[in-house]
Short mmCIF file of C-alpha atoms in Angstrom, two decimals:
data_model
loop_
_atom_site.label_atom_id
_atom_site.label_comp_id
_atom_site.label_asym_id
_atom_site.label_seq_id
_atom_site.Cartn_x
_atom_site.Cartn_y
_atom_site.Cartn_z
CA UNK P 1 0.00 0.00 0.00
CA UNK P 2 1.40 3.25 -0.98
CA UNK P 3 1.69 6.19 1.49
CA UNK P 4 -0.16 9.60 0.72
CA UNK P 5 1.46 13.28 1.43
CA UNK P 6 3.73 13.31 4.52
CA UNK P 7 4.24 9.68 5.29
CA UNK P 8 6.12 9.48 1.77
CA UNK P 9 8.47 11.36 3.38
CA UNK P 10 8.52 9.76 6.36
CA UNK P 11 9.29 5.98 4.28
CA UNK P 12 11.48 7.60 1.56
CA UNK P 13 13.82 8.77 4.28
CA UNK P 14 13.81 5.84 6.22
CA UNK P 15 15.24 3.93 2.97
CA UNK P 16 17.41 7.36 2.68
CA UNK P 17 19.35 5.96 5.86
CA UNK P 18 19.65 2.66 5.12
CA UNK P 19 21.62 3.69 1.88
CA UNK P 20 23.64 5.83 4.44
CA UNK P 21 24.39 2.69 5.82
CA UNK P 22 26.04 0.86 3.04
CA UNK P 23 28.22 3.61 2.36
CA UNK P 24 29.87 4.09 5.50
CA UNK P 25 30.92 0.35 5.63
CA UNK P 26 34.60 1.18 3.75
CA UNK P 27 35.33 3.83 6.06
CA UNK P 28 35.15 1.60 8.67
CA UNK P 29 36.69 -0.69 7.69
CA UNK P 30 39.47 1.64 6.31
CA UNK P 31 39.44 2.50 10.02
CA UNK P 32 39.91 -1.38 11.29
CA UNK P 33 42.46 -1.97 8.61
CA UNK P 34 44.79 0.98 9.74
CA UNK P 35 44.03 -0.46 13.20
CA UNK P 36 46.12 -3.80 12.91
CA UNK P 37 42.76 -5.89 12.04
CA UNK P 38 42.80 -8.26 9.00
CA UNK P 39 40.41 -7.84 6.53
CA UNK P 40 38.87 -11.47 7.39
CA UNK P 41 39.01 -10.22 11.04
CA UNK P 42 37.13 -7.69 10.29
CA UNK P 43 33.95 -9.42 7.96
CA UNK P 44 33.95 -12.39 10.40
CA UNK P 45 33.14 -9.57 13.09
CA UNK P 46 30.39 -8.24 10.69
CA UNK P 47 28.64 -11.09 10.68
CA UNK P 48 28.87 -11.78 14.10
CA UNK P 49 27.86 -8.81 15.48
CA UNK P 50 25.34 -8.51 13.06
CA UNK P 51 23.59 -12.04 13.89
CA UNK P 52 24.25 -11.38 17.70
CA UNK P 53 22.20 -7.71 16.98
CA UNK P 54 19.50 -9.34 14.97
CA UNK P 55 19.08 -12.00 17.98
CA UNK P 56 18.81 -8.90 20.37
CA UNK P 57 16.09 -7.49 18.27
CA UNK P 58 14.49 -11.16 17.70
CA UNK P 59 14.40 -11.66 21.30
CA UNK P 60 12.93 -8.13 22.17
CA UNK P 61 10.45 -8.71 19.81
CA UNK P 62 9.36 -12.44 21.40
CA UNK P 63 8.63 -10.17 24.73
CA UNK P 64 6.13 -8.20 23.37
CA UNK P 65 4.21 -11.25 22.34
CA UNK P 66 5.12 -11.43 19.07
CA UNK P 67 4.98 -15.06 17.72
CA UNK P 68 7.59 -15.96 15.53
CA UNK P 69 7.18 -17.61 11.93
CA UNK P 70 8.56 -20.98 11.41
CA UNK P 71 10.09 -21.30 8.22
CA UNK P 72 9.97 -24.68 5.77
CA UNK P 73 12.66 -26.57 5.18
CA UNK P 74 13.25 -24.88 1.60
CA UNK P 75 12.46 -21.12 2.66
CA UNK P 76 15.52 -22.26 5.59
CA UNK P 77 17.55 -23.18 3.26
CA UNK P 78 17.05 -20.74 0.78
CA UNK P 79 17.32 -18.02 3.37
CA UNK P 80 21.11 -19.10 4.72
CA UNK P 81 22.63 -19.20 0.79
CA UNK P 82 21.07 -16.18 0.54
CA UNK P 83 23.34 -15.06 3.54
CA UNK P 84 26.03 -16.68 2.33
CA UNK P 85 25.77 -14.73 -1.03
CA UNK P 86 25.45 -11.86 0.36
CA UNK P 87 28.22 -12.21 2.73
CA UNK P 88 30.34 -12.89 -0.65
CA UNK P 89 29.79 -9.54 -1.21
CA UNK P 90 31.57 -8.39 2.16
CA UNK P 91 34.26 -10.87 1.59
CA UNK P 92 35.26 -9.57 -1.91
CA UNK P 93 35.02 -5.83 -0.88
CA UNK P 94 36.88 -6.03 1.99
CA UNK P 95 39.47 -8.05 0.31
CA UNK P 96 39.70 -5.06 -2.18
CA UNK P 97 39.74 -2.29 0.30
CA UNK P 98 43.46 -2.19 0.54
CA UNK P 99 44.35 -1.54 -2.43
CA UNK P 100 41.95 1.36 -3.00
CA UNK P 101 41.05 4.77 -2.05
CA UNK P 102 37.50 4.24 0.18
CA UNK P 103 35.61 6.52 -1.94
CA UNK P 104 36.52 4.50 -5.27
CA UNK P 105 35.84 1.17 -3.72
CA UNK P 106 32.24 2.40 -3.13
CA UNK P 107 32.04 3.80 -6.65
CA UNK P 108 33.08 0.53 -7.75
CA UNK P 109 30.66 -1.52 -5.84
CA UNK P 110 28.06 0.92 -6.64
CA UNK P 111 28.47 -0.74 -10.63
CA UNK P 112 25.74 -3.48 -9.28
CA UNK P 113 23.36 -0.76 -10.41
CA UNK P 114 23.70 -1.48 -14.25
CA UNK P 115 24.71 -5.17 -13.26
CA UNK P 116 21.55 -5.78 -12.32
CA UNK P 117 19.80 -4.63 -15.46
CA UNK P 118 22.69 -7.45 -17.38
CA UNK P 119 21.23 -10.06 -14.63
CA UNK P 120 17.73 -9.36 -15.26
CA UNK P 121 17.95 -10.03 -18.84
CA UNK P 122 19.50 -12.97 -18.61
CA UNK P 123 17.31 -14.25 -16.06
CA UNK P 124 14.22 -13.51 -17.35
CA UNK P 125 14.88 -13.11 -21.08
CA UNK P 126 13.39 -9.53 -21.38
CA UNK P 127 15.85 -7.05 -22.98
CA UNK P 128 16.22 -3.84 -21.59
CA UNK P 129 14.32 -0.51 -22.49
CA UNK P 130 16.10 2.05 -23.45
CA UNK P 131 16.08 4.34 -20.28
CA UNK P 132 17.73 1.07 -18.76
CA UNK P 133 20.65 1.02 -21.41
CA UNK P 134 20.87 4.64 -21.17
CA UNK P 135 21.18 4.42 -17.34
CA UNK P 136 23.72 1.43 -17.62
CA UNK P 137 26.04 4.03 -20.20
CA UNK P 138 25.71 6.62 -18.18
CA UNK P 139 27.00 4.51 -14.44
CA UNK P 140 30.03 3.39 -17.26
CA UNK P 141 30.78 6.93 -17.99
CA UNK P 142 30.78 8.34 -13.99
CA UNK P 143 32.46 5.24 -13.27
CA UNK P 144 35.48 5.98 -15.47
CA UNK P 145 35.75 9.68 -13.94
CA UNK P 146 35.33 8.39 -10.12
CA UNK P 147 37.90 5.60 -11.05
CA UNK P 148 40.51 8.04 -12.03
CA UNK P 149 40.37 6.35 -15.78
CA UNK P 150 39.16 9.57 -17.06
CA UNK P 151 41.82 12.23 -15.74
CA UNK P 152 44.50 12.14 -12.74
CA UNK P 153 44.51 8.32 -11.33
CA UNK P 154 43.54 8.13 -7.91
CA UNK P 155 46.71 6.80 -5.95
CA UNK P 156 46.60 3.86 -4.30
CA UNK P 157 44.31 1.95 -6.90
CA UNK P 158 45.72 -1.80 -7.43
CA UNK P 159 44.58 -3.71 -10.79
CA UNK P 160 43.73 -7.06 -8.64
CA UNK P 161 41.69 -4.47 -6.10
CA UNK P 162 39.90 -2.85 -8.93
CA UNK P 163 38.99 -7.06 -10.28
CA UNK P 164 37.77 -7.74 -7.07
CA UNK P 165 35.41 -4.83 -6.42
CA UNK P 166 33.78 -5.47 -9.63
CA UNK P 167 33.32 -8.85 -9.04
CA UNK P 168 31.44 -7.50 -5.23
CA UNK P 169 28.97 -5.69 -7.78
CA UNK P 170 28.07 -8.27 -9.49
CA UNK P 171 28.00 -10.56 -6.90
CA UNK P 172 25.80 -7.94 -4.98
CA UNK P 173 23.28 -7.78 -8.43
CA UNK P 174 22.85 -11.62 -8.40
CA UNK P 175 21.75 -10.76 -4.41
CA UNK P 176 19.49 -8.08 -4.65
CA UNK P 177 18.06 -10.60 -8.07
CA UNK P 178 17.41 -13.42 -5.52
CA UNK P 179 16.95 -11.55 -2.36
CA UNK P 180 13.68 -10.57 -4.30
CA UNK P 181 12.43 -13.92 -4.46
CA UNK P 182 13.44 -15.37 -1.33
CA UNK P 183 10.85 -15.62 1.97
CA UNK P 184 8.95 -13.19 0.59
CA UNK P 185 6.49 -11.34 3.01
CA UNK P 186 8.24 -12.68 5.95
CA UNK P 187 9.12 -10.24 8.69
CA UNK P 188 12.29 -8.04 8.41
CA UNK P 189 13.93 -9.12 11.53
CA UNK P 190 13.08 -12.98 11.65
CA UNK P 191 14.00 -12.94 7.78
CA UNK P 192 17.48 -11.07 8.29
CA UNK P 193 18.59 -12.88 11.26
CA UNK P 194 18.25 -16.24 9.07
CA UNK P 195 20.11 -14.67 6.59
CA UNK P 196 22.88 -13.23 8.84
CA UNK P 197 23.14 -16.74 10.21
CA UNK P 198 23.98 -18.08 6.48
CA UNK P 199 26.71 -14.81 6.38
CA UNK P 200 28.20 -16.83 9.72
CA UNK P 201 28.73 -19.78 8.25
CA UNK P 202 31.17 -18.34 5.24
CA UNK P 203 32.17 -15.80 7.80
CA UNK P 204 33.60 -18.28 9.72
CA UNK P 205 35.09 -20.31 6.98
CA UNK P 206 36.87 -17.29 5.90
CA UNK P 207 38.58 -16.55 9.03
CA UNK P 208 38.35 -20.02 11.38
CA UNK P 209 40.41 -18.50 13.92
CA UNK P 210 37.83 -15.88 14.84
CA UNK P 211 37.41 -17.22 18.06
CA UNK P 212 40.86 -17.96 19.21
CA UNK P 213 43.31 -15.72 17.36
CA UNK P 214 43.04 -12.81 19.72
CA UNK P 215 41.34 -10.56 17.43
CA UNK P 216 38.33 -10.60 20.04
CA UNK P 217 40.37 -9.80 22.81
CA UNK P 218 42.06 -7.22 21.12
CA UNK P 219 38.73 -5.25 20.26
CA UNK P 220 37.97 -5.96 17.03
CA UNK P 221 34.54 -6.57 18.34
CA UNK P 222 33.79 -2.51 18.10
CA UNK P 223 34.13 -2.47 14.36
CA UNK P 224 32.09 -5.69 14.14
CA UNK P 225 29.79 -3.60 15.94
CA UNK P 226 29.48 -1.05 13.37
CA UNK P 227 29.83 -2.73 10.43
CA UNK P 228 27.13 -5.17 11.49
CA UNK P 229 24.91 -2.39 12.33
CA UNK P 230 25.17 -0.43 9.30
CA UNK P 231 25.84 -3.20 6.64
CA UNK P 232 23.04 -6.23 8.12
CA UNK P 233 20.85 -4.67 10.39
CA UNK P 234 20.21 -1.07 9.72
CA UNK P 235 19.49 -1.46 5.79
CA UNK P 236 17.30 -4.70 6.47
CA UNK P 237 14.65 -3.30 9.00
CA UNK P 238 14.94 0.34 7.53
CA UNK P 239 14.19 -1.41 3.93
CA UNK P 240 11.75 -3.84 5.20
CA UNK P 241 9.60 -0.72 6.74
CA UNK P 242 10.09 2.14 4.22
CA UNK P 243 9.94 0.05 0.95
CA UNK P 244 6.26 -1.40 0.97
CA UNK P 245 4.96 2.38 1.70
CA UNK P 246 6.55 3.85 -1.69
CA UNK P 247 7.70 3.28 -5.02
CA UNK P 248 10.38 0.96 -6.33
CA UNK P 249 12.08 3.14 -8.10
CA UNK P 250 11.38 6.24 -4.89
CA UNK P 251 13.01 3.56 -3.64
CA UNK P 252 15.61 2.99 -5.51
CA UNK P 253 16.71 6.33 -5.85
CA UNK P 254 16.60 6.94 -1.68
CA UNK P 255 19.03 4.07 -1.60
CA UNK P 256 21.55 5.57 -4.12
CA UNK P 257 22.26 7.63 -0.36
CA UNK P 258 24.76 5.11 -0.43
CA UNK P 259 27.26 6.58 -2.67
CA UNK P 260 27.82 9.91 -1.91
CA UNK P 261 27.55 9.10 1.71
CA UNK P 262 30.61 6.69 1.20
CA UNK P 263 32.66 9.27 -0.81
CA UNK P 264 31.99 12.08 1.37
CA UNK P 265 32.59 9.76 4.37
CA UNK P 266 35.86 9.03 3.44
CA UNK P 267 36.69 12.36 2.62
CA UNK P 268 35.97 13.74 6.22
CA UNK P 269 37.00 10.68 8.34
CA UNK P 270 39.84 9.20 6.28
CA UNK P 271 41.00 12.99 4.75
CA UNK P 272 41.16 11.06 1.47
CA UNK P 273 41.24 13.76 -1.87
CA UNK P 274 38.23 13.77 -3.91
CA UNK P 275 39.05 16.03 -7.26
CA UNK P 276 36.70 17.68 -9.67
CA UNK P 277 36.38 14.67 -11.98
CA UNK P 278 35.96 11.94 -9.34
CA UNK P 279 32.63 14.43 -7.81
CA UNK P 280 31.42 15.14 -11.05
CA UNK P 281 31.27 11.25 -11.74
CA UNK P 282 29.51 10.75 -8.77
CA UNK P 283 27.04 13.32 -9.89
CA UNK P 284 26.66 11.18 -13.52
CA UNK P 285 26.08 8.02 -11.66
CA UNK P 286 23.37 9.11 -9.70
CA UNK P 287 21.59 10.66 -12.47
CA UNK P 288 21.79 7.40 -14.22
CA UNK P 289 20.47 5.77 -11.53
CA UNK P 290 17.80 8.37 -11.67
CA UNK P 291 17.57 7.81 -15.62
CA UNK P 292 16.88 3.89 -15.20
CA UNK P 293 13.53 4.71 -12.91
CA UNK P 294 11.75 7.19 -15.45
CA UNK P 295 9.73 4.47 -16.33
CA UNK P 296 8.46 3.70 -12.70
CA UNK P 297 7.68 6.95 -12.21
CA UNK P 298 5.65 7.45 -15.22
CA UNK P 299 3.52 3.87 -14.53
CA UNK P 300 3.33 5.55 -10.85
CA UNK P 301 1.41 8.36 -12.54
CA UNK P 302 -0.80 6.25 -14.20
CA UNK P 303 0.90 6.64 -17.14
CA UNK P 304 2.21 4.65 -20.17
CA UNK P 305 5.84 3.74 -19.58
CA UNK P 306 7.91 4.37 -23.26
CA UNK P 307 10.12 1.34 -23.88
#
């Protein structure tokens, strides 16, 4: 059901913050990085901290009297490779994050916009309209000016960092594809912590000496905290709430917070140089993302969308 006057405000700014979220996950872990952490320290405390927070909220929740859902044996199992796809994600960016700038490793993950169009179309054999090619050309052509291709080179950028961020996006397109389809209408929380519990298990393979390696002891737990928070938690409840009350592609475009959160992040907290180029290419990329929604916006209106 779609919300009328002020509550689309309300919703579309709830999603706003849950974009926020996603971008301020390099920056901290930029921060855990420069802090002695390893980068498998530091997504193995992710997903701990954000299963133990989803368990917190779970178990508030069963207070109140809320009953939980039990889920079949497929929806299980569906939900815990969905966490373990997503957690893929984390893996692969974090792995990339030293040998990039913060701000262009977001910028590079941020390419699962147009991904997703390429996924789509294979998946369900429709090709694209043209506001979706134009959208995906015009992501390409920020890209290139964020990435330093365009212009000065960012320092800093490694080829093999630059393979593995790409591959993030497109591992985060196939996500958001099957996180579509997966225990649909289920609750936020219940339906996150399932899926954080699935992120544990590859978490977990990643770094197997989470537990007794020191990294615990030595704090590692307060970036866990964080990242957690504002990479599981934060985006699932804030989505789950805001995104049944407005528009996909409102949506959509509320999300996009996450980029220019994550550059501007970086900028303040890690002091890292943005030039002219790189925030003009920001500027291109969001109004692709803008570009791909036209349609949605039109049908929204109650009008024919152009293909």
């Amino acid at each position: 059901m779609r919300a009328m006057g002020g509550s689309v405000f309300k919703y579309s700014g709830l999603v706003f913050l849950g974009g926020v979220g996603y971008g301020i996950m390099a920056t901290i872990t930029k921060t855990g990085l420069a802090a002695g952490f390893d980068w498998t320290e530091l997504v193995a405390s992710q997903a701990f901290c954000g299963a133990a927070l989803f368990l917190a909220v779970f178990a508030v929740s069963l207070v109140r009297g809320k009953r939980p859902f039990k889920p079949t044996k497929r929806e299980l199992a569906s939900m815990l490779l969905l966490g373990a796809c997503s957690f893929s994600v984390s893996v692969l960016y974090n792995a990339a994050l030293p040998g990039m700038p913060a701000a262009v490793a977001t910028t590079f993950l941020f390419q699962y916009t147009w991904m997703g169009i390429v996924v789509q179309v294979i998946a369900t054999r429709r090709p694209p309209n043209r506001f979706e090619v134009a959208s995906a050309v015009t992501i390409v052509i920020g890209m290139l000016l964020v990435s330093g291709v365009v212009g000065e080179v960012p320092e800093g950028v490694e080829p093999w960092s630059v393979t593995l961020c790409l591959l993030a996006a497109l591992v985060m397109a196939v996500y958001m594809y099957l996180s579509a389809r997966v225990a649909v209408g289920r609750e936020p929380v219940e339906r996150g912590m399932f899926v954080c519990f699935g992120a544990c298990v590859l978490a977990f393979a990643v770094c197997p000496t989470f537990f007794t390696g020191g990294a615990l002891q030595e704090g590692v737990w307060h970036y866990g905290l964080f990242l957690g928070a504002a990479g599981l938690v934060i985006p699932v409840i804030l989505f789950g709430i805001g995104t049944p009350h407005i528009s996909t592609g409102l949506a959509t475009i509320m999300a996009s917070s996450e980029l220019p959160t994550g550059v501007i992040v970086s900028m303040l907290v890690l002091g890292e140089d943005i030039t002219l180029l790189q925030a003009a290419g920001v500027v291109i990329i969001l109004c692709g993302v803008v570009i791909s929604q036209v349609p949605n916006f039109l049908i929204s209106r109650g009008l024919k969308a152009p293909r």
